């Protein structure tokens, strides 16, 4: 049984990255459509003005919403000497072959790549990137499988992960569950069985789980809540009725 809850807003509402001592209620809204803007560049600002603001250390965010990022723009990132902490690309333009320019930005804390079909090769590059500050990774149209997800284990600061795609299966969730600091997980349209929830029961730091377009049995959810009674859960953007933080 599900009880209603409003769908998270797609606006740029500030998102606090939880400290280890905070409880699940503080991470109720997952990384889906939020940003952690410490400055406020608008979605309508040109690439040139946003990039100049980062170079001058007035902003720490690049937000690209209307058009795919170009190869020329990506090449500018590779030589960036500025405090870029958030790169939010919403209209594609990045694939496994062009990811390397982004990975040269070691200051990244939040990376969102919508309409970017990164596969295992791209995720393996992520794992070898040395992005030690990266805490939020959001790739909702990914092509990654368990092989690529296993590479994320080397991203020691990763606390929030959002992935989508029918290729995400139980073995992918088994790898996700091994990420030691992961607190918030959002999966969109995966191909899971009840066994996936048994893997998440062993995730050491997980406090929030959102799942869309993937029905699982009530008995599997009951077993997960037995293992993690304080887990915050949304199914298809509604609170599970066992969720201790529902409103």
mmCIF file of C-alpha atoms in Angstrom, residues 16-244:
data_model
loop_
_atom_site.group_PDB
_atom_site.id
_atom_site.type_symbol
_atom_site.label_atom_id
_atom_site.label_comp_id
_atom_site.label_asym_id
_atom_site.label_seq_id
_atom_site.Cartn_x
_atom_site.Cartn_y
_atom_site.Cartn_z
ATOM 1 C CA UNK A 16 22.195 20.015 1.698
ATOM 2 C CA UNK A 17 24.676 17.226 1.280
ATOM 3 C CA UNK A 18 24.213 15.283 4.502
ATOM 4 C CA UNK A 19 26.962 14.923 7.029
ATOM 5 C CA UNK A 20 27.469 11.378 8.320
ATOM 6 C CA UNK A 21 25.760 12.192 11.609
ATOM 7 C CA UNK A 22 22.467 13.336 10.055
ATOM 8 C CA UNK A 23 19.486 11.016 9.855
ATOM 9 C CA UNK A 24 17.517 9.919 6.815
ATOM 10 C CA UNK A 25 15.009 12.726 7.092
ATOM 11 C CA UNK A 26 17.653 15.228 6.061
ATOM 12 C CA UNK A 27 18.151 13.500 2.711
ATOM 13 C CA UNK A 28 14.475 13.063 1.884
ATOM 14 C CA UNK A 29 14.794 14.673 -1.539
ATOM 15 C CA UNK A 30 17.300 12.670 -3.572
ATOM 16 C CA UNK A 31 19.529 14.094 -6.238
ATOM 17 C CA UNK A 32 16.871 13.789 -8.916
ATOM 18 C CA UNK A 33 16.312 17.359 -10.024
ATOM 19 C CA UNK A 34 17.936 19.479 -7.388
ATOM 20 C CA UNK A 35 21.196 21.361 -7.290
ATOM 21 C CA UNK A 36 23.386 22.494 -4.440
ATOM 22 C CA UNK A 37 23.964 25.978 -5.796
ATOM 23 C CA UNK A 38 26.217 28.075 -3.614
ATOM 24 C CA UNK A 39 26.002 30.741 -6.302
ATOM 25 C CA UNK A 40 23.154 31.468 -8.657
ATOM 26 C CA UNK A 41 23.934 31.405 -12.393
ATOM 27 C CA UNK A 42 20.691 31.228 -14.355
ATOM 28 C CA UNK A 43 19.808 28.562 -16.861
ATOM 29 C CA UNK A 44 19.579 31.278 -19.520
ATOM 30 C CA UNK A 45 23.109 32.571 -19.028
ATOM 31 C CA UNK A 46 25.378 31.955 -21.976
ATOM 32 C CA UNK A 47 28.252 29.518 -21.777
ATOM 33 C CA UNK A 48 30.675 32.407 -22.191
ATOM 34 C CA UNK A 49 29.293 34.392 -19.258
ATOM 35 C CA UNK A 50 29.057 31.377 -16.965
ATOM 36 C CA UNK A 51 32.548 30.197 -17.861
ATOM 37 C CA UNK A 52 33.961 33.684 -17.319
ATOM 38 C CA UNK A 53 32.291 33.807 -13.903
ATOM 39 C CA UNK A 54 33.947 30.523 -12.937
ATOM 40 C CA UNK A 55 37.328 31.735 -14.189
ATOM 41 C CA UNK A 56 36.971 34.901 -12.126
ATOM 42 C CA UNK A 57 35.903 32.838 -9.099
ATOM 43 C CA UNK A 58 32.518 34.533 -8.883
ATOM 44 C CA UNK A 59 30.631 31.262 -9.451
ATOM 45 C CA UNK A 60 31.354 27.589 -8.855
ATOM 46 C CA UNK A 61 28.679 26.178 -11.207
ATOM 47 C CA UNK A 62 28.132 25.631 -14.927
ATOM 48 C CA UNK A 63 24.489 24.909 -15.807
ATOM 49 C CA UNK A 64 23.835 23.953 -19.453
ATOM 50 C CA UNK A 65 20.137 23.386 -20.155
ATOM 51 C CA UNK A 66 19.057 24.407 -23.654
ATOM 52 C CA UNK A 67 21.612 22.839 -26.008
ATOM 53 C CA UNK A 68 24.032 19.949 -25.935
ATOM 54 C CA UNK A 69 27.476 20.882 -24.740
ATOM 55 C CA UNK A 70 29.918 21.071 -27.656
ATOM 56 C CA UNK A 71 33.354 19.553 -28.137
ATOM 57 C CA UNK A 72 34.861 23.045 -28.023
ATOM 58 C CA UNK A 73 33.195 23.788 -24.698
ATOM 59 C CA UNK A 74 34.327 20.461 -23.279
ATOM 60 C CA UNK A 75 37.902 21.206 -24.326
ATOM 61 C CA UNK A 76 37.747 24.443 -22.329
ATOM 62 C CA UNK A 77 36.949 22.436 -19.226
ATOM 63 C CA UNK A 78 40.138 20.416 -19.569
ATOM 64 C CA UNK A 79 42.266 23.500 -18.969
ATOM 65 C CA UNK A 80 40.026 25.149 -16.410
ATOM 66 C CA UNK A 81 41.754 26.854 -13.512
ATOM 67 C CA UNK A 82 38.804 27.896 -11.393
ATOM 68 C CA UNK A 83 36.630 26.651 -8.527
ATOM 69 C CA UNK A 84 34.179 24.586 -10.596
ATOM 70 C CA UNK A 85 32.287 22.392 -8.154
ATOM 71 C CA UNK A 86 29.064 21.721 -10.047
ATOM 72 C CA UNK A 87 28.751 20.763 -13.705
ATOM 73 C CA UNK A 88 25.098 20.302 -14.670
ATOM 74 C CA UNK A 89 24.548 19.285 -18.306
ATOM 75 C CA UNK A 90 20.891 18.734 -19.163
ATOM 76 C CA UNK A 91 20.778 18.388 -22.964
ATOM 77 C CA UNK A 92 23.457 15.834 -23.748
ATOM 78 C CA UNK A 93 26.699 16.103 -25.638
ATOM 79 C CA UNK A 94 28.833 13.822 -23.471
ATOM 80 C CA UNK A 95 29.665 10.187 -24.174
ATOM 81 C CA UNK A 96 32.356 7.709 -23.195
ATOM 82 C CA UNK A 97 34.776 9.249 -25.694
ATOM 83 C CA UNK A 98 34.340 12.874 -24.617
ATOM 84 C CA UNK A 99 34.178 12.364 -20.861
ATOM 85 C CA UNK A 100 37.912 12.824 -20.310
ATOM 86 C CA UNK A 101 37.736 16.629 -20.495
ATOM 87 C CA UNK A 102 35.223 16.675 -17.649
ATOM 88 C CA UNK A 103 37.304 14.306 -15.564
ATOM 89 C CA UNK A 104 40.197 16.756 -15.704
ATOM 90 C CA UNK A 105 38.213 19.046 -13.365
ATOM 91 C CA UNK A 106 39.324 17.630 -10.022
ATOM 92 C CA UNK A 107 37.288 20.114 -7.984
ATOM 93 C CA UNK A 108 33.913 18.639 -9.021
ATOM 94 C CA UNK A 109 31.500 17.892 -6.196
ATOM 95 C CA UNK A 110 28.294 17.437 -8.233
ATOM 96 C CA UNK A 111 28.167 16.016 -11.769
ATOM 97 C CA UNK A 112 24.817 15.789 -13.584
ATOM 98 C CA UNK A 113 24.780 14.411 -17.139
ATOM 99 C CA UNK A 114 21.271 14.179 -18.570
ATOM 100 C CA UNK A 115 20.703 12.756 -22.071
ATOM 101 C CA UNK A 116 24.241 11.392 -21.917
ATOM 102 C CA UNK A 117 24.404 7.657 -22.493
ATOM 103 C CA UNK A 118 27.530 6.803 -20.586
ATOM 104 C CA UNK A 119 28.361 3.120 -20.577
ATOM 105 C CA UNK A 120 30.809 0.909 -18.736
ATOM 106 C CA UNK A 121 33.839 2.486 -20.398
ATOM 107 C CA UNK A 122 32.808 5.930 -19.235
ATOM 108 C CA UNK A 123 32.160 4.761 -15.696
ATOM 109 C CA UNK A 124 35.509 2.989 -15.636
ATOM 110 C CA UNK A 125 37.097 6.331 -16.546
ATOM 111 C CA UNK A 126 35.162 7.921 -13.692
ATOM 112 C CA UNK A 127 36.548 5.343 -11.321
ATOM 113 C CA UNK A 128 40.116 6.097 -12.384
ATOM 114 C CA UNK A 129 39.617 9.863 -12.512
ATOM 115 C CA UNK A 130 40.795 10.839 -9.070
ATOM 116 C CA UNK A 131 37.658 12.942 -8.510
ATOM 117 C CA UNK A 132 38.118 12.692 -4.780
ATOM 118 C CA UNK A 133 35.666 15.504 -4.018
ATOM 119 C CA UNK A 134 32.768 14.076 -6.067
ATOM 120 C CA UNK A 135 29.763 13.510 -3.814
ATOM 121 C CA UNK A 136 26.809 13.557 -6.224
ATOM 122 C CA UNK A 137 26.623 11.647 -9.524
ATOM 123 C CA UNK A 138 23.448 11.866 -11.613
ATOM 124 C CA UNK A 139 23.299 10.036 -14.978
ATOM 125 C CA UNK A 140 19.593 9.270 -15.524
ATOM 126 C CA UNK A 141 19.916 7.974 -19.107
ATOM 127 C CA UNK A 142 22.945 5.760 -18.582
ATOM 128 C CA UNK A 143 23.930 2.544 -20.315
ATOM 129 C CA UNK A 144 26.114 1.367 -17.453
ATOM 130 C CA UNK A 145 26.026 -2.196 -16.129
ATOM 131 C CA UNK A 146 27.442 -3.835 -13.025
ATOM 132 C CA UNK A 147 30.931 -3.793 -14.563
ATOM 133 C CA UNK A 148 31.047 -0.018 -14.796
ATOM 134 C CA UNK A 149 29.345 0.534 -11.453
ATOM 135 C CA UNK A 150 32.029 -1.530 -9.736
ATOM 136 C CA UNK A 151 34.509 1.173 -10.757
ATOM 137 C CA UNK A 152 32.714 3.744 -8.602
ATOM 138 C CA UNK A 153 34.143 2.111 -5.481
ATOM 139 C CA UNK A 154 37.233 4.297 -5.873
ATOM 140 C CA UNK A 155 35.160 7.506 -5.573
ATOM 141 C CA UNK A 156 35.508 7.648 -1.822
ATOM 142 C CA UNK A 157 33.359 10.751 -1.271
ATOM 143 C CA UNK A 158 30.320 9.563 -3.259
ATOM 144 C CA UNK A 159 27.168 9.847 -1.134
ATOM 145 C CA UNK A 160 24.369 10.293 -3.690
ATOM 146 C CA UNK A 161 23.783 8.368 -6.912
ATOM 147 C CA UNK A 162 21.033 8.557 -9.528
ATOM 148 C CA UNK A 163 21.023 6.156 -12.489
ATOM 149 C CA UNK A 164 18.474 5.028 -15.059
ATOM 150 C CA UNK A 165 18.092 2.349 -17.689
ATOM 151 C CA UNK A 166 16.648 -1.112 -18.218
ATOM 152 C CA UNK A 167 20.157 -2.569 -18.282
ATOM 153 C CA UNK A 168 20.421 -1.998 -14.523
ATOM 154 C CA UNK A 169 19.812 -5.408 -12.979
ATOM 155 C CA UNK A 170 20.301 -7.216 -9.691
ATOM 156 C CA UNK A 171 24.050 -7.527 -10.247
ATOM 157 C CA UNK A 172 24.268 -3.755 -10.746
ATOM 158 C CA UNK A 173 22.488 -3.204 -7.434
ATOM 159 C CA UNK A 174 24.862 -5.659 -5.775
ATOM 160 C CA UNK A 175 27.760 -3.422 -6.837
ATOM 161 C CA UNK A 176 25.947 -0.263 -5.727
ATOM 162 C CA UNK A 177 25.374 -1.807 -2.305
ATOM 163 C CA UNK A 178 29.140 -2.120 -1.857
ATOM 164 C CA UNK A 179 29.722 1.649 -2.061
ATOM 165 C CA UNK A 180 30.740 2.397 1.516
ATOM 166 C CA UNK A 181 29.504 5.987 1.912
ATOM 167 C CA UNK A 182 26.461 5.943 -0.377
ATOM 168 C CA UNK A 183 23.485 7.379 1.498
ATOM 169 C CA UNK A 184 20.969 8.273 -1.227
ATOM 170 C CA UNK A 185 20.120 6.121 -4.264
ATOM 171 C CA UNK A 186 17.603 6.769 -7.049
ATOM 172 C CA UNK A 187 17.061 4.173 -9.803
ATOM 173 C CA UNK A 188 14.821 4.845 -12.807
ATOM 174 C CA UNK A 189 13.334 2.046 -14.906
ATOM 175 C CA UNK A 190 15.744 -0.732 -13.924
ATOM 176 C CA UNK A 191 15.120 -4.444 -14.511
ATOM 177 C CA UNK A 192 15.216 -5.729 -10.956
ATOM 178 C CA UNK A 193 13.862 -8.743 -9.142
ATOM 179 C CA UNK A 194 13.144 -9.008 -5.436
ATOM 180 C CA UNK A 195 16.752 -10.115 -4.940
ATOM 181 C CA UNK A 196 17.926 -6.555 -5.566
ATOM 182 C CA UNK A 197 16.385 -5.403 -2.301
ATOM 183 C CA UNK A 198 18.279 -8.067 -0.397
ATOM 184 C CA UNK A 199 21.494 -6.530 -1.731
ATOM 185 C CA UNK A 200 20.437 -3.072 -0.560
ATOM 186 C CA UNK A 201 19.727 -4.474 2.888
ATOM 187 C CA UNK A 202 23.496 -4.837 3.207
ATOM 188 C CA UNK A 203 24.391 -1.346 1.947
ATOM 189 C CA UNK A 204 26.339 0.044 4.905
ATOM 190 C CA UNK A 205 25.336 3.723 4.761
ATOM 191 C CA UNK A 206 22.086 3.795 2.760
ATOM 192 C CA UNK A 207 19.373 5.989 4.304
ATOM 193 C CA UNK A 208 17.262 6.993 1.260
ATOM 194 C CA UNK A 209 16.087 4.950 -1.743
ATOM 195 C CA UNK A 210 13.897 6.109 -4.622
ATOM 196 C CA UNK A 211 12.717 3.598 -7.236
ATOM 197 C CA UNK A 212 10.713 4.406 -10.363
ATOM 198 C CA UNK A 213 9.031 2.100 -12.898
ATOM 199 C CA UNK A 214 10.065 -1.204 -11.358
ATOM 200 C CA UNK A 215 7.388 -3.115 -9.405
ATOM 201 C CA UNK A 216 8.634 -5.472 -6.702
ATOM 202 C CA UNK A 217 6.761 -7.659 -4.241
ATOM 203 C CA UNK A 218 5.486 -6.486 -0.874
ATOM 204 C CA UNK A 219 7.358 -9.327 0.801
ATOM 205 C CA UNK A 220 10.670 -8.114 -0.625
ATOM 206 C CA UNK A 221 10.019 -4.613 0.684
ATOM 207 C CA UNK A 222 9.105 -6.006 4.101
ATOM 208 C CA UNK A 223 12.449 -7.806 4.286
ATOM 209 C CA UNK A 224 14.277 -4.608 3.371
ATOM 210 C CA UNK A 225 12.474 -2.640 6.079
ATOM 211 C CA UNK A 226 13.268 -5.357 8.601
ATOM 212 C CA UNK A 227 16.948 -4.880 7.788
ATOM 213 C CA UNK A 228 16.723 -1.065 7.570
ATOM 214 C CA UNK A 229 13.703 0.123 9.586
ATOM 215 C CA UNK A 230 14.662 3.806 9.238
ATOM 216 C CA UNK A 231 15.127 3.709 5.463
ATOM 217 C CA UNK A 232 13.379 6.528 3.585
ATOM 218 C CA UNK A 233 11.668 5.027 0.499
ATOM 219 C CA UNK A 234 9.757 6.474 -2.445
ATOM 220 C CA UNK A 235 8.229 4.223 -5.106
ATOM 221 C CA UNK A 236 7.157 6.006 -8.283
ATOM 222 C CA UNK A 237 7.410 9.320 -6.390
ATOM 223 C CA UNK A 238 5.185 8.174 -3.527
ATOM 224 C CA UNK A 239 6.182 7.271 -0.005
ATOM 225 C CA UNK A 240 6.083 3.609 0.866
ATOM 226 C CA UNK A 241 3.630 3.232 3.742
ATOM 227 C CA UNK A 242 6.398 1.734 5.890
ATOM 228 C CA UNK A 243 8.566 4.803 5.362
ATOM 229 C CA UNK A 244 9.215 6.288 8.825
#
